GROMACS .gro file of C-alpha atoms in nm:
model
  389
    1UNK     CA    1  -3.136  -3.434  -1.398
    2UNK     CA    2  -3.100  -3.247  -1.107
    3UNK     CA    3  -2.936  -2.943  -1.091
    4UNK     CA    4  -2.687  -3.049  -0.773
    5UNK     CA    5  -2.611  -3.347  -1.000
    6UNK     CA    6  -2.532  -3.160  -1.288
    7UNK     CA    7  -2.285  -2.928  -1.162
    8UNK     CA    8  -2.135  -3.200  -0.915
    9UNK     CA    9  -2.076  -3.411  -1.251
   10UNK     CA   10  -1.961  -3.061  -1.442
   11UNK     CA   11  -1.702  -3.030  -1.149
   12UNK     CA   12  -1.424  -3.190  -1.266
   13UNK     CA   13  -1.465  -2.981  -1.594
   14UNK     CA   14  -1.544  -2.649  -1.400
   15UNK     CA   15  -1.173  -2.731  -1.199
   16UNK     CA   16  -0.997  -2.753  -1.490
   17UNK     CA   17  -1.150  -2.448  -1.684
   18UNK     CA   18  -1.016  -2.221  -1.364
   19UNK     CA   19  -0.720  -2.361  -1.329
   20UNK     CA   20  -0.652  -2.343  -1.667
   21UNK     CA   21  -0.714  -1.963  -1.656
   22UNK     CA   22  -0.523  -1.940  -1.367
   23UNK     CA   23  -0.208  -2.065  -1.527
   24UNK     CA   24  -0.280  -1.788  -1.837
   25UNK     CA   25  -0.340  -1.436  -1.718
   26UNK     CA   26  -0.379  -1.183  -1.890
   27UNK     CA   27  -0.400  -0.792  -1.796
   28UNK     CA   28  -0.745  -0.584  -1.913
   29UNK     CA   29  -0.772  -0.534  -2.240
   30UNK     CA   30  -0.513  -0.821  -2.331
   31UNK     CA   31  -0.703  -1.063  -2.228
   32UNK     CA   32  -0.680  -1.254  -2.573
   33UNK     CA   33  -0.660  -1.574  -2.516
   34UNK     CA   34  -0.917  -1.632  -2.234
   35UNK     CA   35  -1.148  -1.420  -2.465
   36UNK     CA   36  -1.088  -1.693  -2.747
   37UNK     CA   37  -1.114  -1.970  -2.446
   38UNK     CA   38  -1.419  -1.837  -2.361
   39UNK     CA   39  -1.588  -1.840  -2.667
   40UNK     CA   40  -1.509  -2.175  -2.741
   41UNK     CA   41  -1.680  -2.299  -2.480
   42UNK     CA   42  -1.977  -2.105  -2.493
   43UNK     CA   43  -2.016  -2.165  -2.900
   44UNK     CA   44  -1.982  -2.564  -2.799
   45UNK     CA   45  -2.291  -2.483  -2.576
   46UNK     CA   46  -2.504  -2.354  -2.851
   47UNK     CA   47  -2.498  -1.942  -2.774
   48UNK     CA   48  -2.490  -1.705  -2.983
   49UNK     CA   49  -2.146  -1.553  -2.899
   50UNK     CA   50  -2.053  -1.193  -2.963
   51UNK     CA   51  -1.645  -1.038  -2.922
   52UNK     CA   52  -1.508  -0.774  -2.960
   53UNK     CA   53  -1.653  -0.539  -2.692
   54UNK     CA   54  -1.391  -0.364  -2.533
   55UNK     CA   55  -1.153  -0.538  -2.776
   56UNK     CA   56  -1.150  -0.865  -2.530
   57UNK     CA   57  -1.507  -0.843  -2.369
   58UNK     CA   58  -1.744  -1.160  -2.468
   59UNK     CA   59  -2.114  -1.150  -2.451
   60UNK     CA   60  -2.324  -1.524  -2.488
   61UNK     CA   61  -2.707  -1.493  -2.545
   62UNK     CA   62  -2.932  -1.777  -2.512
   63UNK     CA   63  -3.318  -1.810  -2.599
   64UNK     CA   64  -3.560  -2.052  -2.469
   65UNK     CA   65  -3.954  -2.025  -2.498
   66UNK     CA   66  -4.126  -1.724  -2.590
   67UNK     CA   67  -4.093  -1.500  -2.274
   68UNK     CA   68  -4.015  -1.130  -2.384
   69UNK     CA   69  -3.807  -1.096  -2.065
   70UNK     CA   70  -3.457  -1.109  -2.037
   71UNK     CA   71  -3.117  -1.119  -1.786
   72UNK     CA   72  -2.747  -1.030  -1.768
   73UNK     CA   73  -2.523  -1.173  -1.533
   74UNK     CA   74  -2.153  -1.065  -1.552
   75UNK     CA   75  -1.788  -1.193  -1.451
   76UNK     CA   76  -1.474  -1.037  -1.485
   77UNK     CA   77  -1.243  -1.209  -1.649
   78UNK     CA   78  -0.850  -0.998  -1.610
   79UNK     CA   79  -0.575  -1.082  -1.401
   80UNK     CA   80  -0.319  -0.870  -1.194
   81UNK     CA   81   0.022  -0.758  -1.215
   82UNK     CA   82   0.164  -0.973  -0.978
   83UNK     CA   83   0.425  -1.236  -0.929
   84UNK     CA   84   0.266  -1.515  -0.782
   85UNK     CA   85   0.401  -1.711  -0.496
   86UNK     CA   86   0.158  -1.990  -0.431
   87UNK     CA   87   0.395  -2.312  -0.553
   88UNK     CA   88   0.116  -2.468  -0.726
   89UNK     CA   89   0.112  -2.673  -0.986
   90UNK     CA   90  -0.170  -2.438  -1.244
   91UNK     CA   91   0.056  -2.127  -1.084
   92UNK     CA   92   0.083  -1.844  -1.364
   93UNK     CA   93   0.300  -1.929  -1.651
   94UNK     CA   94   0.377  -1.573  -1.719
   95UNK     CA   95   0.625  -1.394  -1.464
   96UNK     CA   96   0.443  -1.097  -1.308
   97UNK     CA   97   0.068  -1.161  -1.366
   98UNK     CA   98  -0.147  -1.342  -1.188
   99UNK     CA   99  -0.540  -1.440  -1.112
  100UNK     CA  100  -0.499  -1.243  -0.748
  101UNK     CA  101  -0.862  -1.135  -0.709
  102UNK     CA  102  -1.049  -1.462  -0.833
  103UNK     CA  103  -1.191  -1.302  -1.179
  104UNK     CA  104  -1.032  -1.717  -1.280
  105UNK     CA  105  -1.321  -1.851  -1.079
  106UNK     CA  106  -1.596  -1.637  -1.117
  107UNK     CA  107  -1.518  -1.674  -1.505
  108UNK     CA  108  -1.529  -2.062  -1.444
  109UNK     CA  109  -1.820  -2.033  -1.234
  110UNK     CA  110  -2.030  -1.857  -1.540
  111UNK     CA  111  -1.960  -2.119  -1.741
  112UNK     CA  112  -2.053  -2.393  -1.536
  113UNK     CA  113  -2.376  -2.194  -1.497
  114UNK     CA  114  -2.397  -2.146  -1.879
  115UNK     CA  115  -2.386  -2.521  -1.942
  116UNK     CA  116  -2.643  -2.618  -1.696
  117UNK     CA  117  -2.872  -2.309  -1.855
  118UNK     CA  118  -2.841  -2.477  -2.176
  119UNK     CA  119  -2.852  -2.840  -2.087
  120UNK     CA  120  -3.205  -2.790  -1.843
  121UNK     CA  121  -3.339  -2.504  -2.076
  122UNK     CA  122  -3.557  -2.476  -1.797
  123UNK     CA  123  -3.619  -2.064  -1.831
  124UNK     CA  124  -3.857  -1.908  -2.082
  125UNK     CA  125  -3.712  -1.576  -2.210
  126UNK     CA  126  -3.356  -1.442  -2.294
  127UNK     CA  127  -3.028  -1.489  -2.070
  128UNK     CA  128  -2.703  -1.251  -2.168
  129UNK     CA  129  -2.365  -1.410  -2.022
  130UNK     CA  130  -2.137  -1.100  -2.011
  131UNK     CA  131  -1.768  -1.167  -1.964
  132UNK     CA  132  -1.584  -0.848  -1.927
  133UNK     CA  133  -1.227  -0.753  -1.939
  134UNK     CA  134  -1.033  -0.474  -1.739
  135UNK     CA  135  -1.212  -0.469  -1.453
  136UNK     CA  136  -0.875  -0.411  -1.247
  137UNK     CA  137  -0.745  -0.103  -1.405
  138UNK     CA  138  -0.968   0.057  -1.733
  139UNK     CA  139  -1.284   0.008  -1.660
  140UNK     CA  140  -1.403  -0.274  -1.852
  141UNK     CA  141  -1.808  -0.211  -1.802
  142UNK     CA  142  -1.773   0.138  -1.884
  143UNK     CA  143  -1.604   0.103  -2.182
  144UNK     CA  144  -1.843  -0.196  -2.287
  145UNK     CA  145  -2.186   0.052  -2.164
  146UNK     CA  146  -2.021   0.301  -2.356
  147UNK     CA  147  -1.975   0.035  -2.696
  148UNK     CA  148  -2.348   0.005  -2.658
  149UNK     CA  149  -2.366  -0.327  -2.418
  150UNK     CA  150  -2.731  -0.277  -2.367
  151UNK     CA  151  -2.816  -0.165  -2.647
  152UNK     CA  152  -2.679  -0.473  -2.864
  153UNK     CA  153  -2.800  -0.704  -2.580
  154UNK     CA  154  -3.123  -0.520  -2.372
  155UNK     CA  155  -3.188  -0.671  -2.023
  156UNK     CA  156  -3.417  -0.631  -1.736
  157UNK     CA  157  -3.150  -0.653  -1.468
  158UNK     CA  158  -2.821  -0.730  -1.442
  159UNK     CA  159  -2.597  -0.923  -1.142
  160UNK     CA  160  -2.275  -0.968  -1.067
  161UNK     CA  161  -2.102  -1.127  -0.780
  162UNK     CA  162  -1.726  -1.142  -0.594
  163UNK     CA  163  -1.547  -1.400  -0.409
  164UNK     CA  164  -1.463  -1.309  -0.054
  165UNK     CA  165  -1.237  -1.467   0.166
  166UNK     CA  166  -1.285  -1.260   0.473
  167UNK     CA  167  -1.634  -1.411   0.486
  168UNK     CA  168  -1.719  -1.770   0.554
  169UNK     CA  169  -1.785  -2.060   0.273
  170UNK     CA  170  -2.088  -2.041   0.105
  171UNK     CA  171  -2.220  -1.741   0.242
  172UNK     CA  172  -2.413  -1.468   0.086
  173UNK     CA  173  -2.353  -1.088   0.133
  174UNK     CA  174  -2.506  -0.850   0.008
  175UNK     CA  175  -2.674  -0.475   0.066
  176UNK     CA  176  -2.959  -0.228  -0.122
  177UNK     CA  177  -2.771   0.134  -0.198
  178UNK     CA  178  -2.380   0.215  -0.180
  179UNK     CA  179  -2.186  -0.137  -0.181
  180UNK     CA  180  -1.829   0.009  -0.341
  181UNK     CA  181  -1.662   0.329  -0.315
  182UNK     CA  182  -1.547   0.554  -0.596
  183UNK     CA  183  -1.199   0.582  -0.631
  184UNK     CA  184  -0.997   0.857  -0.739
  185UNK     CA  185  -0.583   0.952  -0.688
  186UNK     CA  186  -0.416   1.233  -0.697
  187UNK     CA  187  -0.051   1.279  -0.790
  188UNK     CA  188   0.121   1.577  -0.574
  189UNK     CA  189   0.437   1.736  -0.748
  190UNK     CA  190   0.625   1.957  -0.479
  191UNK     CA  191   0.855   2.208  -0.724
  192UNK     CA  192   1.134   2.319  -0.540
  193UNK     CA  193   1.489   2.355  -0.561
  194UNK     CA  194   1.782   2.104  -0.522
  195UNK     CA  195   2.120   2.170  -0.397
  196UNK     CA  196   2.390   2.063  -0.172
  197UNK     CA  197   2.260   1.900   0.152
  198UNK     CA  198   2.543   2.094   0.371
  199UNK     CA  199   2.391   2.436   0.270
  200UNK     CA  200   2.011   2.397   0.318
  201UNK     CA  201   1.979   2.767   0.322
  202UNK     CA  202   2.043   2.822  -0.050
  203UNK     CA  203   1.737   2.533  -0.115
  204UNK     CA  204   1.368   2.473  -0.111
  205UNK     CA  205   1.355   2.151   0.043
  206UNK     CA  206   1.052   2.007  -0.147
  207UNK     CA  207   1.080   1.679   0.124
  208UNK     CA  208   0.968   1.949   0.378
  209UNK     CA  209   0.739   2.104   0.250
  210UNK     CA  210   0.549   1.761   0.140
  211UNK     CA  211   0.600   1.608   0.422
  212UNK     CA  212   0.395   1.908   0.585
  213UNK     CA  213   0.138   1.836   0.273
  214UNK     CA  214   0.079   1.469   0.366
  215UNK     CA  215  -0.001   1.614   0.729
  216UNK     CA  216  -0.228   1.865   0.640
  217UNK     CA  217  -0.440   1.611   0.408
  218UNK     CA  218  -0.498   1.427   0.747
  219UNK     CA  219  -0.759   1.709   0.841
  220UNK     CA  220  -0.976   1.669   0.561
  221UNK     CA  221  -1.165   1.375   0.674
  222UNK     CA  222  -1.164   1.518   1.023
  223UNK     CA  223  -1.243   1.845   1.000
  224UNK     CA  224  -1.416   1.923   0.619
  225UNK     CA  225  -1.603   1.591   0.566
  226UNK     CA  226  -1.918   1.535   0.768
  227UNK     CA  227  -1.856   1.284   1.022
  228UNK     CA  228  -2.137   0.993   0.860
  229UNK     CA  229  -2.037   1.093   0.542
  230UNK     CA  230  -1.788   0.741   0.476
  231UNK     CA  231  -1.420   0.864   0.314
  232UNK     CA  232  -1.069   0.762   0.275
  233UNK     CA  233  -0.755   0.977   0.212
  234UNK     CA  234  -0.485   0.806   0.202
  235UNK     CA  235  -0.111   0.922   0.106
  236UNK     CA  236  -0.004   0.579  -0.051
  237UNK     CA  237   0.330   0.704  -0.149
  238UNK     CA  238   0.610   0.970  -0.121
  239UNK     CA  239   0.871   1.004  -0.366
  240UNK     CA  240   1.215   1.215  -0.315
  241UNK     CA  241   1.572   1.256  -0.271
  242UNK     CA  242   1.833   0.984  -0.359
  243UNK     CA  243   2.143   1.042  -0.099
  244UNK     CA  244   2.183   1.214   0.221
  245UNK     CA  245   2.377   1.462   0.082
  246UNK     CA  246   2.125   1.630  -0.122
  247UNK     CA  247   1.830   1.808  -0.114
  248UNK     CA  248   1.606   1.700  -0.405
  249UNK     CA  249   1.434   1.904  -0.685
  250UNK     CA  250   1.101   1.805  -0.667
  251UNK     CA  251   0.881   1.534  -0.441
  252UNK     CA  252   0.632   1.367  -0.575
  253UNK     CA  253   0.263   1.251  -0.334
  254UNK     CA  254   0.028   0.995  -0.432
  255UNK     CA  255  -0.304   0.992  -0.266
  256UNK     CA  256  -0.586   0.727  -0.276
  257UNK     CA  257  -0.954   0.894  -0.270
  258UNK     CA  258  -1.223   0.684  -0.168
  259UNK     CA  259  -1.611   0.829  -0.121
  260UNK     CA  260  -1.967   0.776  -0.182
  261UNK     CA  261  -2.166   1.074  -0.201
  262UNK     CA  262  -2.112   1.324  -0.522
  263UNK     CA  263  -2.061   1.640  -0.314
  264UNK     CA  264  -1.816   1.451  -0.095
  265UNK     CA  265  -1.657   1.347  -0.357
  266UNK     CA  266  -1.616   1.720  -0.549
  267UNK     CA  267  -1.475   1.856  -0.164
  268UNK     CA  268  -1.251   1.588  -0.146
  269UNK     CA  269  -1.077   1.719  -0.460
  270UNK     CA  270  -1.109   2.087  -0.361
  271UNK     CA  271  -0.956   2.029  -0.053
  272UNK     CA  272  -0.668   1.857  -0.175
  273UNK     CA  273  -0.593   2.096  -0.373
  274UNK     CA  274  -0.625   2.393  -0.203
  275UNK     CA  275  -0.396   2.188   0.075
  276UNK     CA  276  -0.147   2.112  -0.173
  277UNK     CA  277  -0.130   2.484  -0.319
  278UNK     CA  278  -0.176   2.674   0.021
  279UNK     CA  279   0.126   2.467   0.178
  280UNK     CA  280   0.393   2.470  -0.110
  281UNK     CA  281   0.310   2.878  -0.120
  282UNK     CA  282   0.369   2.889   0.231
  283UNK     CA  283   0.753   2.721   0.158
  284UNK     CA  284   0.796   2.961  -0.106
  285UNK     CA  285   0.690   2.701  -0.350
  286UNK     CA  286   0.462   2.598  -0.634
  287UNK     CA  287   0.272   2.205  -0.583
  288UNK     CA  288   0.086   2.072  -0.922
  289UNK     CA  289  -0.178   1.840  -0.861
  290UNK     CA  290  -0.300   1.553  -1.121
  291UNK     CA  291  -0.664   1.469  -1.025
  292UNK     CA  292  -0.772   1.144  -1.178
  293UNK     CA  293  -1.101   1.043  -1.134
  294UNK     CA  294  -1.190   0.653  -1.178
  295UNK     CA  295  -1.430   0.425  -1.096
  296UNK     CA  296  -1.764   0.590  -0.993
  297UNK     CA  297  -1.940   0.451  -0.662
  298UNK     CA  298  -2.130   0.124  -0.728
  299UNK     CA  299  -2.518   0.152  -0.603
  300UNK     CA  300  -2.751  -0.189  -0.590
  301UNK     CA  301  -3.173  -0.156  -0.686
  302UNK     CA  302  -3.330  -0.263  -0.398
  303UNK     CA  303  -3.602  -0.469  -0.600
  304UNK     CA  304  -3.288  -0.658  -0.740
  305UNK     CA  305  -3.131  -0.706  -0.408
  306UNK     CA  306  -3.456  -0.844  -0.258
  307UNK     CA  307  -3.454  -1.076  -0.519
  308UNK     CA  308  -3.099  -1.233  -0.472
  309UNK     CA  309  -3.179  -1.233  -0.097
  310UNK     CA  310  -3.446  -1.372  -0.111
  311UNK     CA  311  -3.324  -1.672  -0.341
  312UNK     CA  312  -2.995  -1.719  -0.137
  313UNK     CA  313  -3.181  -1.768   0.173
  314UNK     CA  314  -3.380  -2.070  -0.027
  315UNK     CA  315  -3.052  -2.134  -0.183
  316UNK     CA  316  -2.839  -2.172   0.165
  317UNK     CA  317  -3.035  -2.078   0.449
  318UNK     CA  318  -3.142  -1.784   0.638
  319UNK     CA  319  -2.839  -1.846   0.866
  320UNK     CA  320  -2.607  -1.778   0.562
  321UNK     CA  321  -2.745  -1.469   0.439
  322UNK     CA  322  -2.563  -1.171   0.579
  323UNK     CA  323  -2.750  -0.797   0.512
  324UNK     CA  324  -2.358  -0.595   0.511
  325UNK     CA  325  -2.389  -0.299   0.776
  326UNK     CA  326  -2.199  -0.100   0.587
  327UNK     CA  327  -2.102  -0.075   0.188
  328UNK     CA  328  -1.692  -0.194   0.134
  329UNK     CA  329  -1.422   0.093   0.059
  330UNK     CA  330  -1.282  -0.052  -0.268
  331UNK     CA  331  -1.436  -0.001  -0.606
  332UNK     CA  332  -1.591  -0.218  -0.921
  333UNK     CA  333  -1.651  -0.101  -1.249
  334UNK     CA  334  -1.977  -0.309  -1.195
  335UNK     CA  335  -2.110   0.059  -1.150
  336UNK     CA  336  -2.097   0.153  -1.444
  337UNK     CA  337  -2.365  -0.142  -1.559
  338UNK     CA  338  -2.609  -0.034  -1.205
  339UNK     CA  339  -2.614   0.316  -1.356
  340UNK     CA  340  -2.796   0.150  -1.757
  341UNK     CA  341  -2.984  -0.105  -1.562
  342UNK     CA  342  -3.155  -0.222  -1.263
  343UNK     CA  343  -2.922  -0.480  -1.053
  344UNK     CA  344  -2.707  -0.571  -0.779
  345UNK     CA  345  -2.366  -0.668  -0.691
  346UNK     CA  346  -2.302  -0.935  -0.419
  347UNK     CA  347  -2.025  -1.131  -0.246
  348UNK     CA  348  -2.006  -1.503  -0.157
  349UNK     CA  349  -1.766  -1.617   0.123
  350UNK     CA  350  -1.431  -1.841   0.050
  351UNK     CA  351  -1.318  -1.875   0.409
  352UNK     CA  352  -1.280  -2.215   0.551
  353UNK     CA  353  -0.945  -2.233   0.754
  354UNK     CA  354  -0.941  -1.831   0.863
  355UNK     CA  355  -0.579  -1.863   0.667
  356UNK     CA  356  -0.655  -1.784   0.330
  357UNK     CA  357  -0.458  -1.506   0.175
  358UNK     CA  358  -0.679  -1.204   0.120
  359UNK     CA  359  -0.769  -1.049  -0.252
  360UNK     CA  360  -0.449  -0.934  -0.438
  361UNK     CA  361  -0.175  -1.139  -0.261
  362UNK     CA  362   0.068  -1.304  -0.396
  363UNK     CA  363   0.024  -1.606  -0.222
  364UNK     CA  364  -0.375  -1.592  -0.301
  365UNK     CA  365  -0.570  -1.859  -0.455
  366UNK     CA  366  -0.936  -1.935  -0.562
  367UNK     CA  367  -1.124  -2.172  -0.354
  368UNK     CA  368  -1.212  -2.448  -0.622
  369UNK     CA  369  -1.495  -2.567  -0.373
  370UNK     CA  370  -1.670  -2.282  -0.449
  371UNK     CA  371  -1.741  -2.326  -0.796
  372UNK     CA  372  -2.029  -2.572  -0.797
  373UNK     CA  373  -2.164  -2.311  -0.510
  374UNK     CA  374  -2.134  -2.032  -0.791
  375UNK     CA  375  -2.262  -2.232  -1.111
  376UNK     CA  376  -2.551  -2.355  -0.904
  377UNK     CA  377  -2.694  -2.040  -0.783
  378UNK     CA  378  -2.606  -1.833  -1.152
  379UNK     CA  379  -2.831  -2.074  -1.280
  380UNK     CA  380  -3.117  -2.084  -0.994
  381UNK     CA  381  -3.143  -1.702  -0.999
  382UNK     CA  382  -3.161  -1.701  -1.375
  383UNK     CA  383  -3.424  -1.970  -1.366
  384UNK     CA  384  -3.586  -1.780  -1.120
  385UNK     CA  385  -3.579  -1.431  -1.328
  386UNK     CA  386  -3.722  -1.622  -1.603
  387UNK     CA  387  -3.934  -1.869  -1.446
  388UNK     CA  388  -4.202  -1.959  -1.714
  389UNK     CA  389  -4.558  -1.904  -1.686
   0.00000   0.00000   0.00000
């Protein structure tokens, strides 16, 4: 059978798996029962199904021929805290979380790809399905790199892809180098001292004195970061005060940190924190900062990123192959995989109307028409990887 005809006959299945997972989310590293949902399906496909990797991570190997060479390809499989406010009729069950970022479809899509894989068997080596919790918020990948992913299941590459609504159906984009930022925040404590808001004099108005903090941090990116050098600071929250009558004890800053390059990175945190410190001394106060570092910058192999490009301009056309100008701001644990073994992480377009509700909205929802797109080329490119001899 052909493999359009497969996965237009899997469709009606491949609906009803994401829509299913839709209406069950689950945060990272709770993600129980679509770990157990999962595995069902891939044991009723004949792999050879591994749990327990980052408590909720799932891993399905399959063997065909006897080709030494092998492949990973990866979705994500956690949800969001968020209330969702689509109506629908598969809308989250559970008040608060929902499938905002489409880790419901690119789950389904891997599974449609894993039952054509094992129904065509038309690949001669080893193929390693990894579906991996917490991408959202702990890191998933790390934590599954650092359980010894690769070395329990070796690979010569690995892939991943996102759904993207800001680019058009069925198309492909994609870039060799930085693709994702890193992403780190910092949380800005302003000690001063609280008192009555008639008699400022006897304070140390710690609204003040941050307010002149979140000013200042506007001159790092201006003025200490070189100017092609891409990085975000932004001051995503300010909390103080509770009446108009008083001056507050303390304020509190958080700031979002997005950059590519290590050294930019390592400034980015000096700087905020000599800002922080310099400014609350200069208000006859003390700032704390707490620097968290997260998700590292993801990088794509070029040899890997030829190969997808080359394969989605067979797979959809030259016209629908788009080489990205410059990498995306927001961050993917992905990384953490592209820094064990040679890869690349690529988008495929979900806009149709130019109305779609972008990633983490409420009001979001995965474009079911893409799934066949998905399944299809997961299973061309790892045919391809492991075309026999």
């Amino acid at each position: 059978m052909k493999l359009t005809a497969a996965i237009d006959n899997a469709m009606p299945e491949l609906v009803a798996i994401r829509r299913d997972l839709h209406a069950h989310p689950e945060l990272g590293l709770e993600e129980r029962r679509t770990s157990a949902f999962i595995a069902r399906h891939l044991e009723a496909l004949g792999y050879r199904v591994t749990t327990g990797l980052a408590k909720t991570g799932v891993v399905g190997t399959l063997t065909n021929g006897t080709g030494s060479r092998s492949i990973s390809i990866r979705a994500d499989i956690d949800a969001l805290p968020i209330h969702e406010e689509t109506g629908l009729g598969y809308a989250s069950k559970t008040p608060g979380l929902m499938h905002a970022c489409g880790h419901d479809g690119h789950t389904a899509m891997l599974l449609g790809a894993a039952r054509a894989l094992a129904e065509r068997k038309n690949f001669d080596g080893t193929i390693h399905l990894i579906f991996q919790p917490a991408e959202e918020n702990f890191g998933g990948a790390k934590i599954m790199v650092e359980e010894g992913l690769f070395d329990k299941f070796p690979c010569d590459a690995v892939f991943a892809l996102h759904n993207e609504p800001n680019l058009p159906f069925g198309y492909f984009a994609l870039r060799e180098g930085p693709v994702m930022a890193a992403v780190d925040e910092a949380r800005i404590t302003v000690h001063g001292r609280g008192g009555h808001g008639a008699e400022p004099q006897e304070t140390a108005d710690p609204i003040i004195c941050g307010t002149s903090i979140v000013m200042a941090l506007q001159s790092i990116i201006s003025r200490n970061i070189h100017p092609m050098d891409p990085a975000v600071v932004t001051v995503g929250a300010f909390h103080a005060g509770s009446a108009s009558n008083i001056i507050p004890e303390r304020a509190e800053i958080v700031v979002g940190i997005r950059s590519f390059d290590a050294a930019v990175r390592d400034e980015l945190e000096r700087r905020i924190r000599t800002i922080a410190g310099a400014q609350a001394e200069s208000y006859g106060m003390r700032a704390t900062v707490d620097y968290e570092r997260s998700y590292d910058a993801t990088f794509n192999h070029k040899a890997e990123t030829d190969f997808v490009r080359d394969l989605a301009i067979r797979f959809a056309g030259a016209d629908k192959v788009i080489d990205l100008a410059r990498p995306y701001m927001g961050s993917e644990d992905f990384a953490y995989m592209l820094k064990e073994r040679p890869g690349t992480y690529f988008f495929l377009g979900s806009r149709v109307k130019g109305e779609e509700k972008p990633l983490h909205h409420p009001g979001y929802d995965f474009n079911d028409d893409l799934l066949p797109i998905g399944a299809a080329f997961w299973t061309e490119l790892a045919e391809a990887y492991l075309a026999r001899p």
